[in-house]
Structure formats: structure tokens, C-alpha cells
């Protein structure tokens, strides 16, 4: 299979993450679960939640701070599979609708 691909670029030296020693599929899954980063798009630091412990409410307003909303991946309670661009765009549409409504 690899013979069908072009050689790696000259700047590529070796695999960084999870590293060349991780070869079994289960080890790759374990690494992903333990490291848990998603292309540096932080999620959950301002997560919405139905209980009273959330940083933002369902209208994306920061609790106890008048006039401040958060509209980025940090309000997502968990990382969706794939790139977060579509999720953040949906949040932006939601925020725009809520702002227009008053």
C-alpha cells in the first residue's frame, strides 16, 4: 500500500505523536484517549450545561457577567469528531439569532 504514495517531504524526519514505538491499533486509541488534544481547539473550558454549574447559559451569555457572550469551541461540552469548524459556525448562527431577538 505505501508504495502507491509519493515519498515524504524532505522536512519530514520522524513521527512525533504518538511516536514510532506505538504500532498497535489499541495503543493508538489508548494514546488518543490519554492525551486528548484535538488539534489545539480547546473545548469545554466554558461549557454550557443544563445544571447550574455552567460558565455560559443556553443563550451563550457568561453567567453573572452582563453583556458578555462566548461564541467559540470552548462552550462545547465535548469535542465532536472531526474539525470543530461546523460546530462553531452553528454556534455563531445561534448567537446571531439570539442577539437579533434581543
Coordinates of N, CA and C in Angstrom, one line a residue:
X1 N 0.8 -1.2 0.0 CA 0.0 0.0 0.0 C 0.9 1.3 0.0
X2 N 1.9 1.3 0.8 CA 2.7 2.5 0.9 C 3.4 2.8 -0.4
X3 N 3.6 1.8 -1.2 CA 4.4 2.1 -2.5 C 3.6 2.9 -3.5
X4 N 2.3 3.1 -3.2 CA 1.4 3.9 -4.1 C 1.6 5.4 -3.8
X5 N 2.2 5.7 -2.7 CA 2.3 7.1 -2.3 C 3.6 7.7 -2.6
X6 N 3.6 9.0 -2.8 CA 4.9 9.7 -3.1 C 5.8 9.6 -1.8
X7 N 7.1 9.8 -2.0 CA 7.9 9.9 -0.8 C 7.5 11.1 0.1
X8 N 7.8 11.0 1.4 CA 7.5 12.1 2.3 C 8.3 13.3 2.0
X9 N 7.8 14.5 2.3 CA 8.6 15.7 2.0 C 10.0 15.7 2.7
X10 N 10.9 16.4 2.3 CA 12.2 16.5 2.8 C 12.2 17.0 4.3
X11 N 11.3 17.8 4.7 CA 11.3 18.3 6.1 C 10.8 17.3 7.1
X12 N 10.2 16.2 6.6 CA 9.7 15.2 7.5 C 10.8 14.3 7.9
X13 N 11.1 14.2 9.2 CA 12.2 13.4 9.8 C 11.7 12.1 10.4
X14 N 10.7 12.3 11.4 CA 10.2 11.1 12.1 C 8.8 11.5 12.7
X15 N 8.1 10.5 13.0 CA 6.8 10.7 13.6 C 6.9 11.3 15.0
X16 N 6.2 12.3 15.3 CA 6.3 12.9 16.7 C 5.2 12.3 17.6
X17 N 4.0 12.2 17.2 CA 2.9 11.8 18.0 C 2.1 10.7 17.3
X18 N 1.8 9.6 17.9 CA 2.2 9.1 19.2 C 3.6 8.5 19.3
X19 N 4.3 8.5 18.2 CA 5.7 8.1 18.2 C 5.8 6.7 17.5
X20 N 7.0 6.5 17.0 CA 7.2 5.3 16.2 C 7.1 4.0 17.0
X21 N 7.2 4.0 18.3 CA 7.0 2.8 19.1 C 5.6 2.4 19.3
X22 N 4.6 3.3 18.9 CA 3.2 2.9 19.0 C 2.8 2.4 17.7
X23 N 2.5 1.1 17.6 CA 2.2 0.5 16.3 C 0.8 -0.2 16.3
X24 N 0.4 -0.8 17.5 CA -0.8 -1.5 17.5 C -2.0 -0.5 17.6
X25 N -3.1 -0.9 16.9 CA -4.3 0.0 16.9 C -4.8 0.3 18.3
X26 N -4.8 -0.6 19.2 CA -5.2 -0.4 20.6 C -4.3 0.6 21.3
X27 N -3.0 0.6 21.0 CA -2.1 1.5 21.6 C -2.4 3.0 21.1
X28 N -2.7 3.1 19.8 CA -3.0 4.4 19.2 C -4.3 4.9 19.9
X29 N -5.3 4.1 20.1 CA -6.5 4.5 20.8 C -6.2 4.9 22.2
X30 N -5.4 4.1 22.9 CA -5.1 4.5 24.3 C -4.3 5.8 24.3
X31 N -3.4 6.0 23.4 CA -2.7 7.3 23.3 C -3.6 8.5 23.1
X32 N -4.6 8.3 22.2 CA -5.5 9.4 21.9 C -6.4 9.7 23.1
X33 N -6.9 8.7 23.8 CA -7.7 8.9 25.0 C -6.9 9.5 26.1
X34 N -5.7 9.1 26.3 CA -4.9 9.7 27.4 C -4.4 11.1 27.1
X35 N -4.0 11.4 25.9 CA -3.5 12.7 25.5 C -4.7 13.7 25.3
X36 N -5.7 13.3 24.6 CA -6.9 14.0 24.5 C -6.9 15.4 23.9
X37 N -5.9 15.7 23.0 CA -6.0 17.0 22.4 C -6.6 16.9 21.0
X38 N -7.2 18.0 20.6 CA -7.9 18.0 19.3 C -7.4 19.1 18.4
X39 N -6.3 19.0 17.9 CA -5.7 20.0 17.0 C -5.7 21.4 17.7
X40 N -5.5 21.4 19.0 CA -5.4 22.6 19.7 C -6.7 23.5 19.7
X41 N -7.8 22.9 19.4 CA -9.1 23.6 19.5 C -9.7 23.3 20.9
X42 N -9.5 24.1 21.9 CA -9.9 23.8 23.2 C -11.5 23.7 23.3
X43 N -12.0 22.7 23.9 CA -13.4 22.6 24.1 C -13.7 22.4 25.6
X44 N -14.8 22.8 26.1 CA -15.2 22.6 27.4 C -14.8 23.5 28.5
X45 N -13.9 24.5 28.2 CA -13.4 25.4 29.2 C -14.5 26.4 29.7
X46 N -15.5 26.6 28.8 CA -16.6 27.5 29.1 C -17.9 26.7 28.8
X47 N -17.9 25.5 29.1 CA -19.0 24.6 28.6 C -20.4 25.0 29.1
X48 N -21.4 24.9 28.1 CA -22.8 25.0 28.5 C -23.2 23.7 29.2
X49 N -24.1 23.9 30.1 CA -24.6 22.7 30.8 C -26.0 23.0 31.4
X50 N -26.8 21.9 31.5 CA -28.2 22.2 32.0 C -28.2 22.4 33.5
X51 N -27.2 22.0 34.2 CA -27.2 22.2 35.6 C -26.7 23.6 35.9
X52 N -26.8 24.1 37.1 CA -26.4 25.4 37.4 C -24.9 25.7 37.5
X53 N -24.1 24.8 37.1 CA -22.6 24.9 37.2 C -21.9 25.4 35.9
X54 N -22.7 25.7 34.9 CA -22.1 26.1 33.6 C -21.5 27.5 33.6
X55 N -20.6 27.7 32.8 CA -20.0 29.1 32.6 C -20.9 30.0 31.8
X56 N -21.5 29.4 30.7 CA -22.4 30.1 29.9 C -23.8 29.4 29.9
X57 N -24.8 30.2 29.6 CA -26.2 29.7 29.6 C -26.5 29.3 28.1
X58 N -27.7 28.8 27.9 CA -28.1 28.4 26.5 C -28.1 29.5 25.5
X59 N -28.1 30.7 26.0 CA -28.0 31.9 25.0 C -26.6 32.4 24.9
X60 N -25.6 31.5 25.3 CA -24.2 31.8 25.2 C -23.8 33.0 26.1
X61 N -24.6 33.4 27.0 CA -24.2 34.5 27.9 C -23.4 34.0 29.1
X62 N -22.3 34.7 29.4 CA -21.5 34.3 30.5 C -22.3 34.6 31.8
X63 N -22.4 33.6 32.6 CA -23.2 33.7 33.8 C -22.6 34.8 34.7
X64 N -23.5 35.7 35.2 CA -23.1 36.7 36.2 C -22.3 37.8 35.6
X65 N -22.1 37.9 34.2 CA -21.4 39.0 33.6 C -22.3 39.6 32.6
X66 N -22.8 40.8 32.8 CA -23.7 41.5 31.9 C -23.1 41.8 30.6
X67 N -23.7 41.4 29.5 CA -23.3 41.8 28.2 C -22.2 41.0 27.5
X68 N -21.8 40.0 28.1 CA -20.7 39.2 27.6 C -21.2 37.8 27.2
X69 N -20.8 37.4 25.9 CA -21.2 36.1 25.4 C -19.9 35.4 24.9
X70 N -19.9 34.1 24.9 CA -18.8 33.4 24.3 C -19.3 32.6 23.2
X71 N -18.7 32.7 22.0 CA -19.1 32.0 20.8 C -17.8 31.4 20.2
X72 N -17.4 30.3 20.7 CA -16.3 29.6 20.2 C -16.3 28.2 20.7
X73 N -15.4 27.4 20.3 CA -15.4 26.0 20.7 C -15.3 25.7 22.2
X74 N -14.9 26.7 23.0 CA -14.8 26.5 24.4 C -16.2 26.2 25.1
X75 N -17.3 26.6 24.4 CA -18.6 26.4 25.0 C -19.1 25.0 24.7
X76 N -18.5 24.2 23.9 CA -18.9 22.9 23.5 C -18.6 22.0 24.7
X77 N -19.5 21.1 25.1 CA -19.2 20.3 26.3 C -18.2 19.2 26.0
X78 N -18.0 18.8 24.8 CA -17.0 17.8 24.4 C -16.7 18.0 22.9
X79 N -15.5 17.4 22.5 CA -15.0 17.6 21.2 C -15.8 16.7 20.2
X80 N -16.4 17.3 19.3 CA -17.1 16.5 18.2 C -16.1 15.8 17.3
X81 N -16.4 14.7 16.7 CA -15.5 14.1 15.8 C -15.3 15.0 14.6
X82 N -14.1 15.1 14.2 CA -13.8 15.9 13.0 C -13.4 17.3 13.5
X83 N -13.2 18.2 12.5 CA -12.8 19.5 12.8 C -14.0 20.3 13.4
X84 N -13.7 21.2 14.3 CA -14.8 21.9 15.0 C -15.4 23.1 14.2
X85 N -15.0 23.3 13.0 CA -15.4 24.5 12.3 C -17.0 24.5 12.1
X86 N -17.6 23.4 11.8 CA -19.0 23.3 11.6 C -19.8 23.6 12.9
X87 N -19.3 23.0 14.0 CA -19.9 23.2 15.3 C -19.8 24.7 15.7
X88 N -18.7 25.3 15.4 CA -18.5 26.7 15.8 C -19.4 27.6 14.9
X89 N -19.5 27.3 13.6 CA -20.4 28.0 12.7 C -21.8 27.9 13.2
X90 N -22.3 26.7 13.6 CA -23.6 26.6 14.2 C -23.8 27.4 15.4
X91 N -22.8 27.5 16.3 CA -22.9 28.4 17.4 C -23.0 29.8 17.0
X92 N -22.2 30.2 16.0 CA -22.3 31.6 15.6 C -23.7 31.9 15.0
X93 N -24.3 31.0 14.3 CA -25.7 31.2 13.8 C -26.6 31.4 15.0
X94 N -26.5 30.5 16.0 CA -27.3 30.5 17.2 C -27.1 31.9 17.9
X95 N -25.9 32.3 18.1 CA -25.6 33.6 18.7 C -26.2 34.7 18.0
X96 N -26.1 34.7 16.7 CA -26.7 35.8 15.9 C -28.2 35.9 16.0
X97 N -28.8 34.7 16.0 CA -30.3 34.7 16.2 C -30.7 35.2 17.5
X98 N -29.9 34.8 18.6 CA -30.3 35.2 19.9 C -30.0 36.7 20.1
X99 N -28.9 37.2 19.5 CA -28.6 38.7 19.6 C -29.7 39.5 18.8
X100 N -30.1 39.0 17.7 CA -31.1 39.7 16.9 C -32.5 39.7 17.6
X101 N -32.8 38.7 18.4 CA -34.0 38.6 19.1 C -34.1 39.5 20.3
X102 N -32.9 40.0 20.7 CA -32.9 40.9 21.9 C -32.3 40.3 23.0

